[in-house]
PDB file of C-alpha atoms in Angstrom:
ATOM      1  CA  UNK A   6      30.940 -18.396  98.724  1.00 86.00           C
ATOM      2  CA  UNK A   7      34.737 -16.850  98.945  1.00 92.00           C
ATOM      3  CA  UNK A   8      34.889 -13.837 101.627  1.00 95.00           C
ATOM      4  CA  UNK A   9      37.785 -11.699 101.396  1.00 97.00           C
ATOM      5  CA  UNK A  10      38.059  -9.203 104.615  1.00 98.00           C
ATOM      6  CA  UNK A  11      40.867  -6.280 104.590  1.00 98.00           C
ATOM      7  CA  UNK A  12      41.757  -4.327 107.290  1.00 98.00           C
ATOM      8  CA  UNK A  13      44.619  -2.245 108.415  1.00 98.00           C
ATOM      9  CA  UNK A  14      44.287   1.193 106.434  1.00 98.00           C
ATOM     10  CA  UNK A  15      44.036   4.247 107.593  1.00 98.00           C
ATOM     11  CA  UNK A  16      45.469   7.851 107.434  1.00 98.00           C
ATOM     12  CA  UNK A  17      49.253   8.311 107.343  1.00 98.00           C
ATOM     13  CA  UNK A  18      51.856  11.253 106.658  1.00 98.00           C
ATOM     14  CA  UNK A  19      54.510  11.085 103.548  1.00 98.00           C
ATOM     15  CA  UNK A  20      57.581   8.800 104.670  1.00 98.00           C
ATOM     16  CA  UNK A  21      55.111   6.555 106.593  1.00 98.00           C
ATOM     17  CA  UNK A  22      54.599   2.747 107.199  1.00 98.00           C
ATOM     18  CA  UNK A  23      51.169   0.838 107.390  1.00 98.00           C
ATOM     19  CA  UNK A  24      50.633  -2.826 107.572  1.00 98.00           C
ATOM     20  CA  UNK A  25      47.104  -4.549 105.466  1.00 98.00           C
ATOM     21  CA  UNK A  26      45.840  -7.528 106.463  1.00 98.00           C
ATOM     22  CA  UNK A  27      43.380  -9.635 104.551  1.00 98.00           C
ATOM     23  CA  UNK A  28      41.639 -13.096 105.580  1.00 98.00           C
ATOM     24  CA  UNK A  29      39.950 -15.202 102.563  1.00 97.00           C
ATOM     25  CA  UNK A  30      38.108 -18.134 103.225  1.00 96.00           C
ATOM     26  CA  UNK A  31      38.850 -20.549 100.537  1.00 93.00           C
ATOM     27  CA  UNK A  32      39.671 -24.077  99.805  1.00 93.00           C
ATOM     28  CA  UNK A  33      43.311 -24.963  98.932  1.00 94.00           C
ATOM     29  CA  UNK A  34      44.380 -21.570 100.143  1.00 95.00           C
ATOM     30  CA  UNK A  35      48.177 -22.606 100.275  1.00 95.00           C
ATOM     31  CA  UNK A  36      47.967 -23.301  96.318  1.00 95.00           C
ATOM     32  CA  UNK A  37      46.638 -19.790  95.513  1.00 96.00           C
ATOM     33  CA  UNK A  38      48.891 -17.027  93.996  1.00 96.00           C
ATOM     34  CA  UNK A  39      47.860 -14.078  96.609  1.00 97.00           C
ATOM     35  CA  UNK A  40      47.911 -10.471  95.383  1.00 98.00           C
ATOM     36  CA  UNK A  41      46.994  -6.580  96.788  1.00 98.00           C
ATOM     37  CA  UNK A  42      45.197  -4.385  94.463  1.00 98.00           C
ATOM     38  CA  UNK A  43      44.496  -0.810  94.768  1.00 98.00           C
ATOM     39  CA  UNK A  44      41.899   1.391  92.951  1.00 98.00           C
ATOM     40  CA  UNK A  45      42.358   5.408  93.078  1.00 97.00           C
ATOM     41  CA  UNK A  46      39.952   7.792  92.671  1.00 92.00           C
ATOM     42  CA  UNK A  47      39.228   8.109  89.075  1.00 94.00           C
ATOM     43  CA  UNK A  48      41.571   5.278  88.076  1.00 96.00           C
ATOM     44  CA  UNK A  49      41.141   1.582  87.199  1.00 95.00           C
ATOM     45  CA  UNK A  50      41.910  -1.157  89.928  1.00 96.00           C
ATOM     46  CA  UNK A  51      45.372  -2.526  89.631  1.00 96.00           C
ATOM     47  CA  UNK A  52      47.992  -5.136  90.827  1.00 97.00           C
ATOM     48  CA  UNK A  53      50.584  -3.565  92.952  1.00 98.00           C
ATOM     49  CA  UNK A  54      51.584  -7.219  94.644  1.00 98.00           C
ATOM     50  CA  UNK A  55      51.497 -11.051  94.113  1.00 97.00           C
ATOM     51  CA  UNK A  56      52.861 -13.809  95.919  1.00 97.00           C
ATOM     52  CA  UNK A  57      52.779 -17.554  94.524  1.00 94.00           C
ATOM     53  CA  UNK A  58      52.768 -20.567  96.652  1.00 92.00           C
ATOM     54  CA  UNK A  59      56.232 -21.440  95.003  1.00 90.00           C
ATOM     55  CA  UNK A  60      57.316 -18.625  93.569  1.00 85.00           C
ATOM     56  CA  UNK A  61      58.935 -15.294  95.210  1.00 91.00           C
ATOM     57  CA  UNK A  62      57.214 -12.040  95.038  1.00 96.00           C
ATOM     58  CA  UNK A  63      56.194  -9.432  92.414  1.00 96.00           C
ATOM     59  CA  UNK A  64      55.422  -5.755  92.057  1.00 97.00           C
ATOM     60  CA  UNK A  65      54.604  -3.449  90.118  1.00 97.00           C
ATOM     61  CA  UNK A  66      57.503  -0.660  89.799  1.00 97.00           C
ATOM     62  CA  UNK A  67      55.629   1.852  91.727  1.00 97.00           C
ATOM     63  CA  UNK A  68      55.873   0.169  95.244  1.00 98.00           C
ATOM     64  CA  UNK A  69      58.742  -2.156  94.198  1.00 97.00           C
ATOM     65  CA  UNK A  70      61.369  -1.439  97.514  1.00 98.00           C
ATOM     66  CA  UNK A  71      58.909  -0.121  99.468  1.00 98.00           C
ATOM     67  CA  UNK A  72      55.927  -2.678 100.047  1.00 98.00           C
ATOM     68  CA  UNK A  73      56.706  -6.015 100.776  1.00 98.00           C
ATOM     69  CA  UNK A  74      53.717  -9.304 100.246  1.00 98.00           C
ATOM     70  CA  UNK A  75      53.407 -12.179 102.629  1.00 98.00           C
ATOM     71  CA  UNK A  76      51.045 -14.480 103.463  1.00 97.00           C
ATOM     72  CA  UNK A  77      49.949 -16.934 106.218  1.00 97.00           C
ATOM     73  CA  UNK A  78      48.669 -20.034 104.964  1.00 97.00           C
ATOM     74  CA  UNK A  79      47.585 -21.438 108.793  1.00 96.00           C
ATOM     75  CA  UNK A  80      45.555 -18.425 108.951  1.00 97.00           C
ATOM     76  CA  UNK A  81      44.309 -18.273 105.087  1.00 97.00           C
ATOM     77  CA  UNK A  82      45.680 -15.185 105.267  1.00 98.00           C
ATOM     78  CA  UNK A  83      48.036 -12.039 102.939  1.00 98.00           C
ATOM     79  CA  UNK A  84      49.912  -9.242 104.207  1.00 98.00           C
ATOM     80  CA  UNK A  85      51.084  -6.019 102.685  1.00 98.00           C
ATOM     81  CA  UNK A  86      53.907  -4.249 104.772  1.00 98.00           C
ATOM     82  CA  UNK A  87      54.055  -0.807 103.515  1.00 98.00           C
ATOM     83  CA  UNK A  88      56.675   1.545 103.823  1.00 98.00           C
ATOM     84  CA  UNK A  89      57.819   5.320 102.762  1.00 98.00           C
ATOM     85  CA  UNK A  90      54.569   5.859 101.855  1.00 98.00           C
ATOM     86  CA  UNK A  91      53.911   9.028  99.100  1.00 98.00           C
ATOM     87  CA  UNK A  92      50.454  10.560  98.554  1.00 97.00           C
ATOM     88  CA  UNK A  93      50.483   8.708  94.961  1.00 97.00           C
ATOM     89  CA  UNK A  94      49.643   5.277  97.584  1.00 98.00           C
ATOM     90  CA  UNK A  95      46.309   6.979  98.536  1.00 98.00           C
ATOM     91  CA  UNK A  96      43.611   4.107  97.263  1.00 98.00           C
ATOM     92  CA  UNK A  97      41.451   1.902  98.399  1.00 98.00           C
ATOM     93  CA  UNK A  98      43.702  -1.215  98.696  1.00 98.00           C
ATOM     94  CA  UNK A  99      42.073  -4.990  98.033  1.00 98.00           C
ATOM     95  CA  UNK A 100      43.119  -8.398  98.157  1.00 98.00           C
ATOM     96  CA  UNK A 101      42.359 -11.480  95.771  1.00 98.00           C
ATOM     97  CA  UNK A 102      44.357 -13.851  94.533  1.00 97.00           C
ATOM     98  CA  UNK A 103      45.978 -13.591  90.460  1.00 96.00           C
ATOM     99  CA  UNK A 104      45.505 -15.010  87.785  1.00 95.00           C
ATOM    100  CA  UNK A 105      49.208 -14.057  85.963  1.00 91.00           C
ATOM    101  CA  UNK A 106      49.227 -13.391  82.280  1.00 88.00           C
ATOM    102  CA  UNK A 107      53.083 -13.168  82.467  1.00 88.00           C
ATOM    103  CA  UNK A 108      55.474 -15.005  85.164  1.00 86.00           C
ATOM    104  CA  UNK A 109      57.313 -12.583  87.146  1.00 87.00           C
ATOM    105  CA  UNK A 110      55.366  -9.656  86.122  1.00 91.00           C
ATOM    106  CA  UNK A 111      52.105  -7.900  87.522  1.00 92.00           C
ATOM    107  CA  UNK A 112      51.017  -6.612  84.460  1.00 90.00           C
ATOM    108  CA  UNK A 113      48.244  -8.653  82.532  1.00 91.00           C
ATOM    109  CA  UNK A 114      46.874 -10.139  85.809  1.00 94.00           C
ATOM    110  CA  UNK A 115      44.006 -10.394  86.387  1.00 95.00           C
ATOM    111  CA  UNK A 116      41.480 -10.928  89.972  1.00 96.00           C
ATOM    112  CA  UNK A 117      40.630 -14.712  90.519  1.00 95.00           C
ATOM    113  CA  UNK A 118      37.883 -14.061  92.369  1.00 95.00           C
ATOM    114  CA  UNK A 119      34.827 -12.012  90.632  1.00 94.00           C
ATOM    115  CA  UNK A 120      33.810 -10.882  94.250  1.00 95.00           C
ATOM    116  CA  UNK A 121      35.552  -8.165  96.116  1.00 97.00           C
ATOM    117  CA  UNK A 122      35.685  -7.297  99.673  1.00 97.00           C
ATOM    118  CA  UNK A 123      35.110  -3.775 101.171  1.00 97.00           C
ATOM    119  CA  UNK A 124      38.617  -3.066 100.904  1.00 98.00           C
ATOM    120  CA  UNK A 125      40.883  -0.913 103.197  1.00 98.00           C
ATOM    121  CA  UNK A 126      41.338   3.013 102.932  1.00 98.00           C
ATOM    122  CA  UNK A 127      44.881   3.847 102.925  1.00 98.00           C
ATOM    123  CA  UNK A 128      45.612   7.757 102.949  1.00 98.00           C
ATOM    124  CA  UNK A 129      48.754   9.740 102.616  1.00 98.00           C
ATOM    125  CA  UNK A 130      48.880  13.009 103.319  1.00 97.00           C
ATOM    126  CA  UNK A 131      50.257  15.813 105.692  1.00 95.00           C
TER     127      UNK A 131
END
């Protein structure tokens, strides 16, 4: 069964930087399209990330120049490096990896995984 641990959240003024981490422990890792998703109070989960095994990153506009993806495939693990963080970020942020519905775009996506782990609280405010 998949496991998919986040970590790295936590409380953080306007103009800040905070850096997820996420492990998932799953066979042929390095061929899985990664991705970070966030769900806000009152609002549906989306896809704010993705990164391919091949193919370069995508975002969705709201964090584009401001988060950056990577991954680790020796350590079956995805990174989000966040930066200027604004008080629209505040979510609980997950990992999974993406299905894509259209190359190069986050939109359509959707989770690979039906599981979910606890996800990481990331909070912007002053």
């Amino acid at each position: 069964q998949v496991q998919l641990v986040e970590s790295g959240g936590g409380l953080v003024q306007p103009g800040g930087s905070l850096r997820l981490s996420c492990v998932i422990s799953m066979k042929a890792f390095s061929l899985a399209t990664l991705g970070w998703w966030r769900q806000a109070p009152g609002r549906q989960r989306e896809l704010v990330a993705a990164l391919g095994s091949v193919a370069g990153p995508t975002y969705a506009d709201a964090v584009a120049g401001r988060f950056a993806i990577s991954r680790d495939d020796a350590k079956n693990m995805v990174l989000l490096q966040m930066n200027d963080l604004k008080p629209d970020d505040t979510a609980v942020y997950y990992c999974n990896t993406v299905i894509t519905a259209r190359p190069g775009s986050v939109l359509g996506a959707q989770p690979g995984f039906t599981s979910w782990g606890q996800g990481t609280q990331v909070t912007v405010s002053s």
